mmCIF file of C-alpha atoms and ligand atoms in Angstrom:
data_model
loop_
_atom_site.group_PDB
_atom_site.id
_atom_site.type_symbol
_atom_site.label_atom_id
_atom_site.label_comp_id
_atom_site.label_asym_id
_atom_site.label_seq_id
_atom_site.Cartn_x
_atom_site.Cartn_y
_atom_site.Cartn_z
ATOM 1 C CA UNK A 3 -11.499 -16.829 -77.014
ATOM 2 C CA UNK A 4 -14.707 -15.260 -76.287
ATOM 3 C CA UNK A 5 -17.794 -16.765 -78.885
ATOM 4 C CA UNK A 6 -19.697 -14.660 -80.720
ATOM 5 C CA UNK A 7 -23.105 -15.016 -79.622
ATOM 6 C CA UNK A 8 -25.437 -15.295 -82.669
ATOM 7 C CA UNK A 9 -29.137 -15.159 -81.323
ATOM 8 C CA UNK A 10 -29.620 -12.511 -78.251
ATOM 9 C CA UNK A 11 -30.656 -13.894 -74.533
ATOM 10 C CA UNK A 12 -33.960 -14.899 -73.820
ATOM 11 C CA UNK A 13 -33.667 -16.318 -77.640
ATOM 12 C CA UNK A 14 -30.542 -18.989 -76.405
ATOM 13 C CA UNK A 15 -33.288 -19.349 -72.872
ATOM 14 C CA UNK A 16 -36.056 -20.156 -74.556
ATOM 15 C CA UNK A 17 -35.106 -22.121 -76.594
ATOM 16 C CA UNK A 18 -32.531 -24.165 -74.604
ATOM 17 C CA UNK A 19 -32.831 -27.533 -76.188
ATOM 18 C CA UNK A 20 -34.479 -27.636 -78.924
ATOM 19 C CA UNK A 21 -32.117 -29.004 -81.559
ATOM 20 C CA UNK A 22 -30.232 -31.172 -78.788
ATOM 21 C CA UNK A 23 -32.083 -34.549 -79.852
ATOM 22 C CA UNK A 24 -30.702 -36.026 -83.435
ATOM 23 C CA UNK A 25 -32.023 -39.333 -83.175
ATOM 24 C CA UNK A 26 -35.937 -37.512 -83.497
ATOM 25 C CA UNK A 27 -35.728 -33.349 -82.993
ATOM 26 C CA UNK A 28 -37.756 -34.411 -80.483
ATOM 27 C CA UNK A 29 -38.740 -30.094 -79.555
ATOM 28 C CA UNK A 30 -38.582 -30.911 -75.472
ATOM 29 C CA UNK A 31 -34.335 -32.805 -74.822
ATOM 30 C CA UNK A 32 -35.967 -36.824 -74.014
ATOM 31 C CA UNK A 33 -35.415 -37.831 -70.999
ATOM 32 C CA UNK A 34 -32.252 -40.034 -71.329
ATOM 33 C CA UNK A 35 -32.723 -42.474 -67.872
ATOM 34 C CA UNK A 36 -29.469 -45.094 -68.741
ATOM 35 C CA UNK A 37 -26.776 -45.487 -66.825
ATOM 36 C CA UNK A 38 -25.013 -47.572 -70.113
ATOM 37 C CA UNK A 39 -25.188 -46.820 -73.677
ATOM 38 C CA UNK A 40 -24.889 -50.029 -76.007
ATOM 39 C CA UNK A 41 -21.770 -50.766 -77.611
ATOM 40 C CA UNK A 42 -21.310 -50.503 -81.752
ATOM 41 C CA UNK A 43 -19.056 -53.534 -82.158
ATOM 42 C CA UNK A 44 -16.049 -54.207 -80.401
ATOM 43 C CA UNK A 45 -14.113 -50.852 -79.787
ATOM 44 C CA UNK A 46 -16.700 -47.809 -81.122
ATOM 45 C CA UNK A 47 -20.132 -46.906 -79.687
ATOM 46 C CA UNK A 48 -22.107 -44.202 -80.826
ATOM 47 C CA UNK A 49 -20.577 -41.038 -78.417
ATOM 48 C CA UNK A 50 -22.086 -42.139 -75.380
ATOM 49 C CA UNK A 51 -21.318 -46.009 -73.324
ATOM 50 C CA UNK A 52 -21.809 -44.577 -69.705
ATOM 51 C CA UNK A 53 -24.026 -42.155 -68.109
ATOM 52 C CA UNK A 54 -21.178 -40.325 -65.775
ATOM 53 C CA UNK A 55 -18.760 -39.773 -67.886
ATOM 54 C CA UNK A 56 -21.948 -38.299 -70.872
ATOM 55 C CA UNK A 57 -25.576 -38.299 -71.177
ATOM 56 C CA UNK A 58 -28.058 -36.848 -73.463
ATOM 57 C CA UNK A 59 -30.091 -35.178 -71.402
ATOM 58 C CA UNK A 60 -26.642 -33.499 -69.173
ATOM 59 C CA UNK A 61 -24.870 -32.896 -72.662
ATOM 60 C CA UNK A 62 -28.686 -30.436 -73.633
ATOM 61 C CA UNK A 63 -28.171 -28.667 -70.386
ATOM 62 C CA UNK A 64 -24.824 -28.482 -70.676
ATOM 63 C CA UNK A 65 -24.592 -26.951 -73.954
ATOM 64 C CA UNK A 66 -27.260 -24.608 -73.323
ATOM 65 C CA UNK A 67 -25.832 -22.748 -70.347
ATOM 66 C CA UNK A 68 -22.611 -22.708 -71.621
ATOM 67 C CA UNK A 69 -25.203 -20.276 -74.333
ATOM 68 C CA UNK A 70 -26.120 -18.544 -71.889
ATOM 69 C CA UNK A 71 -22.444 -17.280 -70.302
ATOM 70 C CA UNK A 72 -20.821 -16.750 -73.731
ATOM 71 C CA UNK A 73 -18.578 -20.246 -73.119
ATOM 72 C CA UNK A 74 -17.296 -22.868 -75.240
ATOM 73 C CA UNK A 75 -18.212 -25.358 -72.990
ATOM 74 C CA UNK A 76 -20.430 -26.164 -69.809
ATOM 75 C CA UNK A 77 -20.144 -28.574 -67.557
ATOM 76 C CA UNK A 78 -22.592 -29.884 -64.474
ATOM 77 C CA UNK A 79 -23.240 -31.225 -61.461
ATOM 78 C CA UNK A 80 -25.085 -33.040 -58.941
ATOM 79 C CA UNK A 81 -25.002 -29.298 -57.137
ATOM 80 C CA UNK A 82 -23.328 -25.396 -56.884
ATOM 81 C CA UNK A 83 -20.356 -27.383 -54.082
ATOM 82 C CA UNK A 84 -19.588 -30.262 -56.703
ATOM 83 C CA UNK A 85 -19.417 -27.537 -59.310
ATOM 84 C CA UNK A 86 -16.835 -25.584 -57.145
ATOM 85 C CA UNK A 87 -14.907 -28.804 -55.388
ATOM 86 C CA UNK A 88 -15.094 -29.671 -59.184
ATOM 87 C CA UNK A 89 -12.989 -26.682 -59.916
ATOM 88 C CA UNK A 90 -10.965 -26.816 -56.836
ATOM 89 C CA UNK A 91 -9.471 -30.194 -57.705
ATOM 90 C CA UNK A 92 -7.759 -28.220 -60.240
ATOM 91 C CA UNK A 93 -5.174 -27.147 -57.171
ATOM 92 C CA UNK A 94 -2.617 -28.903 -55.371
ATOM 93 C CA UNK A 95 -0.573 -29.877 -51.143
ATOM 94 C CA UNK A 96 0.003 -25.673 -51.218
ATOM 95 C CA UNK A 97 -1.683 -23.295 -53.395
ATOM 96 C CA UNK A 98 -3.502 -20.420 -52.193
ATOM 97 C CA UNK A 99 -7.030 -19.342 -52.868
ATOM 98 C CA UNK A 100 -7.858 -15.750 -52.887
ATOM 99 C CA UNK A 101 -11.391 -15.601 -52.406
ATOM 100 C CA UNK A 102 -14.448 -12.633 -52.163
ATOM 101 C CA UNK A 103 -14.964 -11.601 -47.433
ATOM 102 C CA UNK A 104 -18.212 -12.508 -48.115
ATOM 103 C CA UNK A 105 -18.865 -15.565 -49.491
ATOM 104 C CA UNK A 106 -21.957 -17.944 -49.514
ATOM 105 C CA UNK A 107 -21.588 -19.428 -45.978
ATOM 106 C CA UNK A 108 -21.759 -23.455 -47.961
ATOM 107 C CA UNK A 109 -18.426 -22.183 -50.269
ATOM 108 C CA UNK A 110 -17.470 -20.616 -47.054
ATOM 109 C CA UNK A 111 -17.514 -24.401 -44.972
ATOM 110 C CA UNK A 112 -16.056 -26.379 -48.233
ATOM 111 C CA UNK A 113 -13.233 -24.480 -47.807
ATOM 112 C CA UNK A 114 -12.175 -23.784 -44.269
ATOM 113 C CA UNK A 115 -13.376 -26.956 -43.531
ATOM 114 C CA UNK A 116 -12.444 -29.290 -46.286
ATOM 115 C CA UNK A 117 -10.428 -28.047 -48.370
ATOM 116 C CA UNK A 118 -7.530 -26.468 -46.237
ATOM 117 C CA UNK A 119 -7.328 -29.815 -44.506
ATOM 118 C CA UNK A 120 -5.448 -31.330 -48.178
ATOM 119 C CA UNK A 121 -2.899 -27.792 -47.334
ATOM 120 C CA UNK A 122 -5.224 -25.346 -50.041
ATOM 121 C CA UNK A 123 -5.184 -21.767 -48.095
ATOM 122 C CA UNK A 124 -7.732 -19.843 -48.866
ATOM 123 C CA UNK A 125 -7.131 -15.784 -47.762
ATOM 124 C CA UNK A 126 -10.398 -13.351 -48.129
ATOM 125 C CA UNK A 127 -10.697 -9.888 -49.991
ATOM 126 C CA UNK A 128 -13.048 -6.945 -50.497
ATOM 127 C CA UNK A 129 -13.093 -8.078 -54.271
ATOM 128 C CA UNK A 130 -14.326 -4.053 -55.432
ATOM 129 C CA UNK A 131 -10.785 -2.880 -55.137
ATOM 130 C CA UNK A 132 -8.852 -4.564 -56.996
ATOM 131 C CA UNK A 133 -5.640 -2.935 -55.651
ATOM 132 C CA UNK A 134 -5.865 -4.357 -52.412
ATOM 133 C CA UNK A 135 -6.915 -7.403 -54.128
ATOM 134 C CA UNK A 136 -3.187 -8.090 -56.222
ATOM 135 C CA UNK A 137 -1.950 -6.357 -53.160
ATOM 136 C CA UNK A 138 -3.289 -10.019 -51.605
ATOM 137 C CA UNK A 139 -2.100 -11.911 -54.275
ATOM 138 C CA UNK A 140 1.711 -14.475 -53.009
ATOM 139 C CA UNK A 141 3.738 -16.568 -55.064
ATOM 140 C CA UNK A 142 2.024 -19.181 -54.264
ATOM 141 C CA UNK A 143 -2.320 -17.275 -56.331
ATOM 142 C CA UNK A 144 -3.015 -19.954 -57.801
ATOM 143 C CA UNK A 145 -7.021 -18.613 -58.184
ATOM 144 C CA UNK A 146 -9.367 -15.843 -57.115
ATOM 145 C CA UNK A 147 -12.815 -16.742 -56.597
ATOM 146 C CA UNK A 148 -14.587 -14.311 -56.347
ATOM 147 C CA UNK A 149 -18.474 -13.547 -55.924
ATOM 148 C CA UNK A 150 -21.229 -10.165 -57.019
ATOM 149 C CA UNK A 151 -23.042 -8.986 -55.303
ATOM 150 C CA UNK A 152 -22.390 -10.686 -52.451
ATOM 151 C CA UNK A 153 -24.242 -13.396 -50.440
ATOM 152 C CA UNK A 154 -26.309 -11.618 -48.943
ATOM 153 C CA UNK A 155 -24.382 -8.589 -48.547
ATOM 154 C CA UNK A 156 -24.326 -6.983 -51.652
ATOM 155 C CA UNK A 157 -20.592 -6.196 -52.010
ATOM 156 C CA UNK A 158 -20.066 -5.590 -55.822
ATOM 157 C CA UNK A 159 -16.422 -7.056 -57.045
ATOM 158 C CA UNK A 160 -14.292 -5.738 -59.497
ATOM 159 C CA UNK A 161 -15.287 -9.039 -62.119
ATOM 160 C CA UNK A 162 -13.047 -7.112 -64.760
ATOM 161 C CA UNK A 163 -10.700 -5.689 -62.465
ATOM 162 C CA UNK A 164 -9.705 -8.672 -61.074
ATOM 163 C CA UNK A 165 -9.801 -10.100 -63.820
ATOM 164 C CA UNK A 166 -7.334 -8.601 -65.718
ATOM 165 C CA UNK A 167 -5.069 -8.034 -62.788
ATOM 166 C CA UNK A 168 -5.373 -12.345 -62.399
ATOM 167 C CA UNK A 169 -4.707 -13.554 -65.473
ATOM 168 C CA UNK A 170 -1.311 -10.689 -66.089
ATOM 169 C CA UNK A 171 0.107 -12.410 -63.350
ATOM 170 C CA UNK A 172 -1.155 -16.270 -64.450
ATOM 171 C CA UNK A 173 -3.950 -17.001 -62.106
ATOM 172 C CA UNK A 174 -7.133 -18.353 -62.496
ATOM 173 C CA UNK A 175 -10.158 -15.309 -62.570
ATOM 174 C CA UNK A 176 -12.883 -17.652 -60.910
ATOM 175 C CA UNK A 177 -16.757 -16.344 -60.522
ATOM 176 C CA UNK A 178 -20.064 -17.518 -58.900
ATOM 177 C CA UNK A 179 -22.126 -15.777 -60.992
ATOM 178 C CA UNK A 180 -25.562 -17.542 -58.757
ATOM 179 C CA UNK A 181 -27.365 -14.451 -57.489
ATOM 180 C CA UNK A 182 -27.498 -12.441 -61.324
ATOM 181 C CA UNK A 183 -27.752 -15.719 -63.280
ATOM 182 C CA UNK A 184 -26.737 -15.037 -67.006
ATOM 183 C CA UNK A 185 -29.418 -13.092 -67.842
ATOM 184 C CA UNK A 186 -27.971 -10.585 -66.538
ATOM 185 C CA UNK A 187 -24.165 -10.375 -66.148
ATOM 186 C CA UNK A 188 -21.589 -11.900 -68.059
ATOM 187 C CA UNK A 189 -18.732 -12.649 -66.607
ATOM 188 C CA UNK A 190 -15.679 -14.613 -69.054
ATOM 189 C CA UNK A 191 -17.301 -11.833 -71.398
ATOM 190 C CA UNK A 192 -15.568 -9.216 -68.789
ATOM 191 C CA UNK A 193 -12.439 -11.435 -69.037
ATOM 192 C CA UNK A 194 -13.377 -14.463 -66.308
ATOM 193 C CA UNK A 195 -11.909 -17.742 -67.136
ATOM 194 C CA UNK A 196 -14.777 -19.480 -65.101
ATOM 195 C CA UNK A 197 -17.814 -19.150 -64.025
ATOM 196 C CA UNK A 198 -19.748 -21.423 -61.161
ATOM 197 C CA UNK A 199 -23.465 -21.250 -60.604
ATOM 198 C CA UNK A 200 -25.936 -23.263 -58.353
ATOM 199 C CA UNK A 201 -28.593 -23.589 -60.573
ATOM 200 C CA UNK A 202 -30.392 -25.236 -58.114
ATOM 201 C CA UNK A 203 -31.306 -20.970 -57.529
ATOM 202 C CA UNK A 204 -31.900 -19.538 -60.872
ATOM 203 C CA UNK A 205 -30.669 -20.942 -63.245
ATOM 204 C CA UNK A 206 -33.824 -23.525 -62.427
ATOM 205 C CA UNK A 207 -35.652 -21.399 -61.055
ATOM 206 C CA UNK A 208 -38.307 -23.413 -59.140
ATOM 207 C CA UNK A 209 -37.351 -25.017 -55.627
ATOM 208 C CA UNK A 210 -37.601 -28.488 -57.942
ATOM 209 C CA UNK A 211 -33.286 -29.400 -58.036
ATOM 210 C CA UNK A 212 -30.554 -29.317 -56.950
ATOM 211 C CA UNK A 213 -28.033 -28.831 -59.328
ATOM 212 C CA UNK A 214 -24.717 -26.474 -60.092
ATOM 213 C CA UNK A 215 -22.576 -25.469 -62.967
ATOM 214 C CA UNK A 216 -18.970 -24.854 -64.546
ATOM 215 C CA UNK A 217 -18.602 -22.338 -68.274
ATOM 216 C CA UNK A 218 -15.061 -22.342 -69.361
ATOM 217 C CA UNK A 219 -14.027 -20.371 -72.884
ATOM 218 C CA UNK A 220 -9.846 -22.126 -72.903
ATOM 219 C CA UNK A 221 -11.545 -25.406 -74.660
ATOM 220 C CA UNK A 222 -8.681 -27.177 -72.301
ATOM 221 C CA UNK A 223 -10.329 -26.033 -69.591
ATOM 222 C CA UNK A 224 -13.558 -26.872 -69.766
ATOM 223 C CA UNK A 225 -11.897 -30.753 -70.445
ATOM 224 C CA UNK A 226 -9.848 -30.907 -66.948
ATOM 225 C CA UNK A 227 -13.584 -30.219 -65.621
ATOM 226 C CA UNK A 228 -15.055 -32.583 -67.372
ATOM 227 C CA UNK A 229 -12.272 -35.160 -66.255
ATOM 228 C CA UNK A 230 -13.571 -33.788 -62.935
ATOM 229 C CA UNK A 231 -17.417 -34.721 -63.695
ATOM 230 C CA UNK A 232 -15.916 -38.022 -64.343
ATOM 231 C CA UNK A 233 -13.352 -38.710 -61.960
ATOM 232 C CA UNK A 234 -15.159 -37.744 -59.080
ATOM 233 C CA UNK A 235 -18.761 -38.383 -60.485
ATOM 234 C CA UNK A 236 -20.919 -36.181 -58.340
ATOM 235 C CA UNK A 237 -22.577 -35.512 -61.612
ATOM 236 C CA UNK A 238 -26.443 -34.549 -62.828
ATOM 237 C CA UNK A 239 -29.386 -37.244 -63.169
ATOM 238 C CA UNK A 240 -30.809 -37.214 -66.776
ATOM 239 C CA UNK A 241 -34.308 -36.348 -64.622
ATOM 240 C CA UNK A 242 -32.608 -32.772 -62.965
ATOM 241 C CA UNK A 243 -30.546 -32.289 -66.369
ATOM 242 C CA UNK A 244 -34.427 -32.304 -67.694
ATOM 243 C CA UNK A 245 -35.540 -30.400 -65.135
ATOM 244 C CA UNK A 246 -32.380 -27.476 -65.754
ATOM 245 C CA UNK A 247 -33.236 -27.238 -68.691
ATOM 246 C CA UNK A 248 -38.068 -26.757 -68.813
ATOM 247 C CA UNK A 249 -37.006 -24.126 -65.907
ATOM 248 C CA UNK A 250 -33.984 -22.372 -68.130
ATOM 249 C CA UNK A 251 -36.620 -22.377 -70.556
ATOM 250 C CA UNK A 252 -38.466 -19.357 -68.694
ATOM 251 C CA UNK A 253 -35.003 -17.413 -67.312
ATOM 252 C CA UNK A 254 -35.248 -14.243 -69.202
ATOM 253 C CA UNK A 255 -39.349 -13.887 -67.850
ATOM 254 C CA UNK A 256 -38.661 -14.987 -63.849
ATOM 255 C CA UNK A 257 -35.454 -13.362 -63.377
ATOM 256 C CA UNK A 258 -37.357 -9.709 -65.317
ATOM 257 C CA UNK A 259 -40.287 -9.704 -63.322
ATOM 258 C CA UNK A 260 -38.100 -10.865 -59.733
ATOM 259 C CA UNK A 261 -36.334 -7.800 -60.901
ATOM 260 C CA UNK A 262 -39.949 -5.758 -61.347
ATOM 261 C CA UNK A 263 -41.264 -7.180 -58.533
ATOM 262 C CA UNK A 264 -37.038 -6.079 -56.235
ATOM 263 C CA UNK A 265 -37.720 -2.911 -57.488
ATOM 264 C CA UNK A 266 -40.222 -1.446 -55.614
ATOM 265 C CA UNK A 267 -40.022 -3.769 -52.262
ATOM 266 C CA UNK A 268 -36.461 -2.720 -52.002
ATOM 267 C CA UNK A 269 -38.276 1.260 -52.433
ATOM 268 C CA UNK A 270 -41.219 0.111 -49.755
ATOM 269 C CA UNK A 271 -38.578 -1.218 -47.006
ATOM 270 C CA UNK A 272 -36.214 1.490 -48.036
ATOM 271 C CA UNK A 273 -38.159 3.494 -46.903
ATOM 272 C CA UNK A 274 -40.412 1.941 -44.235
ATOM 273 C CA UNK A 275 -39.071 3.804 -39.962
ATOM 274 C CA UNK A 276 -38.853 -0.337 -37.696
ATOM 275 C CA UNK A 277 -35.967 -1.085 -40.716
ATOM 276 C CA UNK A 278 -32.829 -0.101 -40.049
ATOM 277 C CA UNK A 279 -30.589 -0.371 -44.163
ATOM 278 C CA UNK A 280 -31.838 -2.301 -47.185
ATOM 279 C CA UNK A 281 -28.719 -3.982 -49.777
ATOM 280 C CA UNK A 282 -29.976 -3.269 -52.788
ATOM 281 C CA UNK A 283 -27.643 -2.646 -55.753
ATOM 282 C CA UNK A 284 -30.596 -0.920 -57.043
ATOM 283 C CA UNK A 285 -31.185 1.633 -54.826
ATOM 284 C CA UNK A 286 -29.143 5.350 -55.234
ATOM 285 C CA UNK A 287 -26.410 5.120 -52.403
ATOM 286 C CA UNK A 288 -25.410 1.110 -52.912
ATOM 287 C CA UNK A 289 -21.650 1.274 -52.068
ATOM 288 C CA UNK A 290 -20.321 0.558 -55.531
ATOM 289 C CA UNK A 291 -23.257 1.025 -58.453
ATOM 290 C CA UNK A 292 -21.627 2.563 -60.240
ATOM 291 C CA UNK A 293 -19.598 -0.395 -60.935
ATOM 292 C CA UNK A 294 -22.534 -2.843 -61.065
ATOM 293 C CA UNK A 295 -24.566 -1.234 -63.249
ATOM 294 C CA UNK A 296 -20.977 -0.460 -65.144
ATOM 295 C CA UNK A 297 -21.225 -5.372 -65.318
ATOM 296 C CA UNK A 298 -24.413 -6.278 -64.833
ATOM 297 C CA UNK A 299 -27.496 -5.364 -66.705
ATOM 298 C CA UNK A 300 -29.666 -5.194 -63.376
ATOM 299 C CA UNK A 301 -30.076 -5.106 -59.758
ATOM 300 C CA UNK A 302 -31.486 -8.577 -59.384
ATOM 301 C CA UNK A 303 -33.731 -10.014 -56.952
ATOM 302 C CA UNK A 304 -32.825 -10.987 -53.654
ATOM 303 C CA UNK A 305 -32.377 -7.813 -51.326
ATOM 304 C CA UNK A 306 -31.266 -8.093 -46.881
ATOM 305 C CA UNK A 307 -32.119 -6.158 -44.877
ATOM 306 C CA UNK A 308 -31.483 -5.503 -41.448
ATOM 307 C CA UNK A 309 -34.744 -4.669 -38.775
ATOM 308 C CA UNK A 310 -33.378 -2.699 -35.596
ATOM 309 C CA UNK A 311 -33.169 -4.871 -33.528
ATOM 310 C CA UNK A 312 -31.728 -8.833 -32.820
ATOM 311 C CA UNK A 313 -35.199 -9.127 -31.026
ATOM 312 C CA UNK A 314 -37.156 -8.455 -33.564
ATOM 313 C CA UNK A 315 -36.346 -10.959 -35.896
ATOM 314 C CA UNK A 316 -37.947 -13.999 -35.203
ATOM 315 C CA UNK A 317 -41.478 -12.476 -34.283
ATOM 316 C CA UNK A 318 -41.108 -10.960 -38.232
ATOM 317 C CA UNK A 319 -40.332 -13.727 -39.606
ATOM 318 C CA UNK A 320 -42.622 -15.650 -38.001
ATOM 319 C CA UNK A 321 -46.105 -13.359 -39.011
ATOM 320 C CA UNK A 322 -45.119 -13.090 -42.997
ATOM 321 C CA UNK A 323 -47.281 -15.029 -44.683
ATOM 322 C CA UNK A 324 -46.920 -15.072 -48.122
ATOM 323 C CA UNK A 325 -42.944 -14.787 -48.428
ATOM 324 C CA UNK A 326 -42.288 -18.421 -47.227
ATOM 325 C CA UNK A 327 -39.149 -18.830 -43.867
ATOM 326 C CA UNK A 328 -36.832 -21.294 -46.449
ATOM 327 C CA UNK A 329 -33.556 -22.137 -47.359
ATOM 328 C CA UNK A 330 -32.539 -20.263 -50.781
ATOM 329 C CA UNK A 331 -33.374 -17.667 -53.422
ATOM 330 C CA UNK A 332 -34.298 -17.266 -57.363
ATOM 331 C CA UNK A 333 -36.992 -19.747 -57.445
ATOM 332 C CA UNK A 334 -40.644 -18.460 -58.820
ATOM 333 C CA UNK A 335 -42.094 -18.365 -55.079
ATOM 334 C CA UNK A 336 -40.685 -15.620 -52.444
ATOM 335 C CA UNK A 337 -38.239 -16.559 -49.978
ATOM 336 C CA UNK A 338 -37.186 -15.094 -46.715
ATOM 337 C CA UNK A 339 -33.754 -16.706 -45.032
ATOM 338 C CA UNK A 340 -32.716 -15.573 -41.587
ATOM 339 C CA UNK A 341 -28.330 -15.595 -43.157
ATOM 340 C CA UNK A 342 -26.958 -15.379 -39.513
ATOM 341 C CA UNK A 343 -28.131 -19.029 -38.097
ATOM 342 C CA UNK A 344 -29.067 -19.975 -41.710
ATOM 343 C CA UNK A 345 -27.411 -19.960 -44.696
ATOM 344 C CA UNK A 346 -24.706 -18.802 -43.372
ATOM 345 C CA UNK A 347 -23.988 -20.805 -39.984
ATOM 346 C CA UNK A 348 -21.158 -22.136 -40.284
ATOM 347 C CA UNK A 349 -19.711 -18.999 -40.223
ATOM 348 C CA UNK A 350 -17.849 -18.500 -36.874
ATOM 349 C CA UNK A 351 -19.988 -15.448 -35.621
ATOM 350 C CA UNK A 352 -16.745 -13.432 -35.141
ATOM 351 C CA UNK A 353 -15.883 -13.015 -38.421
ATOM 352 C CA UNK A 354 -19.453 -13.252 -39.474
ATOM 353 C CA UNK A 355 -19.456 -9.738 -37.480
ATOM 354 C CA UNK A 356 -15.836 -8.163 -38.910
ATOM 355 C CA UNK A 357 -17.751 -8.301 -42.603
ATOM 356 C CA UNK A 358 -21.607 -6.888 -41.219
ATOM 357 C CA UNK A 359 -23.342 -10.004 -40.914
ATOM 358 C CA UNK A 360 -25.194 -9.302 -38.526
ATOM 359 C CA UNK A 361 -28.075 -11.664 -36.392
ATOM 360 C CA UNK A 362 -30.431 -8.017 -37.262
ATOM 361 C CA UNK A 363 -30.191 -8.833 -41.223
ATOM 362 C CA UNK A 364 -32.088 -10.702 -42.839
ATOM 363 C CA UNK A 365 -32.125 -12.142 -47.278
ATOM 364 C CA UNK A 366 -35.615 -12.336 -49.153
ATOM 365 C CA UNK A 367 -35.142 -13.412 -52.365
ATOM 366 C CA UNK A 368 -38.235 -12.267 -54.561
ATOM 367 C CA UNK A 369 -40.742 -14.182 -56.151
ATOM 368 C CA UNK A 370 -42.452 -13.637 -59.009
ATOM 369 C CA UNK A 371 -45.879 -13.357 -57.284
ATOM 370 C CA UNK A 372 -47.503 -10.323 -57.755
ATOM 371 C CA UNK A 373 -45.753 -6.964 -56.149
ATOM 372 C CA UNK A 374 -48.700 -5.918 -53.971
ATOM 373 C CA UNK A 375 -49.679 -8.801 -51.692
ATOM 374 C CA UNK A 376 -45.876 -8.924 -51.404
ATOM 375 C CA UNK A 377 -45.011 -5.508 -50.505
ATOM 376 C CA UNK A 378 -48.748 -6.183 -47.753
ATOM 377 C CA UNK A 379 -47.628 -9.158 -46.907
ATOM 378 C CA UNK A 380 -43.849 -6.758 -45.109
ATOM 379 C CA UNK A 381 -46.146 -3.865 -43.370
ATOM 380 C CA UNK A 382 -48.005 -7.167 -42.264
ATOM 381 C CA UNK A 383 -45.101 -8.559 -40.215
ATOM 382 C CA UNK A 384 -43.298 -5.378 -40.225
ATOM 383 C CA UNK A 385 -46.326 -4.022 -37.597
ATOM 384 C CA UNK A 386 -46.622 -7.559 -35.931
ATOM 385 C CA UNK A 387 -42.553 -7.165 -35.477
ATOM 386 C CA UNK A 388 -42.973 -3.608 -33.535
ATOM 387 C CA UNK A 389 -45.493 -3.509 -31.647
ATOM 388 C CA UNK A 390 -43.342 -7.230 -30.179
ATOM 389 C CA UNK A 391 -41.731 -6.984 -27.081
HETATM 390 C C1 LIG B 16 -26.387 -21.349 -52.891
HETATM 391 C C2 LIG B 16 -24.571 -21.065 -53.120
HETATM 392 C C3 LIG B 16 -23.738 -22.217 -53.356
HETATM 393 C C4 LIG B 16 -24.339 -23.875 -53.167
HETATM 394 O O1 LIG B 16 -25.574 -24.420 -54.188
HETATM 395 P P1 LIG B 16 -25.700 -25.725 -54.065
HETATM 396 O O2 LIG B 16 -26.965 -25.905 -55.886
HETATM 397 O O3 LIG B 16 -27.194 -24.460 -52.715
HETATM 398 O O4 LIG B 16 -24.658 -27.007 -53.629
HETATM 399 C C5 LIG B 16 -23.638 -21.080 -54.366
HETATM 400 N N1 LIG B 16 -22.770 -21.006 -54.105
HETATM 401 C C6 LIG B 16 -23.921 -19.673 -54.079
HETATM 402 C C7 LIG B 16 -23.844 -18.101 -54.085
HETATM 403 C C8 LIG B 16 -25.187 -19.640 -53.594
HETATM 404 O O5 LIG B 16 -25.867 -19.105 -53.599
#
């Protein structure tokens, strides 16, 4: 079912949206800032009637994302969470979903604090071992939902292995590919049924939009996602669709540069005496590193690391000057967060501890600045944190 990609991914990204404008061939897709479309005559419109259902700018962004992920259909939402919620509309009361045990905090919050009340059941497992995943599947299991590398502990899931077992049992496999972006990892080609994205991160890439997407291979599934988009209504606006297309054009150069920077920084951190532990698939010794490189084209640009003690975290974060203390990842600016109290604050502390997420951990999303400036900034902040009592 996989559509064969005709051109390489960096070309697809650079030319995202080109040829989408049927009226004038404008290379930058116009922002169709309209809610409605005039009918030609009774019973006949020109493919668009109401922008919650379809909008040409959004459609261009959706086509671009489908192409990048190697799917047949892309559906764009007003946020990554809205995209994940749309996937969840496929399930009914009593259905069971198996998830990665180190999920993005907002996804965990949606599952545990909203969807549980509708009678969906969620379990959390290590997705790196397909046999262990299989053992946790129940009669009512309808889907597996995985992230790889996970946020923030960089655990590696076996996309192909889990997808294969799921398919055999008629269970849908859904991969949140936000951390890698389609430039580095394409789960549909590995056998997954659906990919979800927070387009806010690498796809948008400039920390200027909130968006999300679902990409599918099976056209029926794509149609159901489009139905959920229209029925629920959390659509990506025309302007944000345009920003997303604009961001996607530089995906290849941004991600490559950020990843190069991240490799330099990970090596610096790993060698630093005041850094207790570094989590980055690019470092030797990372658990399931081989598995990661069997399914991804690079280690990515997100690094988590632990300081020796919790009390060193605030002085360290406050001392950073170039690296911004802010809650996101995947943009051109380097950002740092404290997952335990920021992005993952809605996960109870005992559960954070159970998966190995400690208050000593910080997560760095490496941007495209000069790597020397980033290393210098980290070095001076580590020095200050070390001296702090
Ligand atoms: C940010 C993020 C989300 C949620 O996306 P929003 O655009 O913030 O709604 C989901 N999954 C992962 C892995 C994320 O990093």
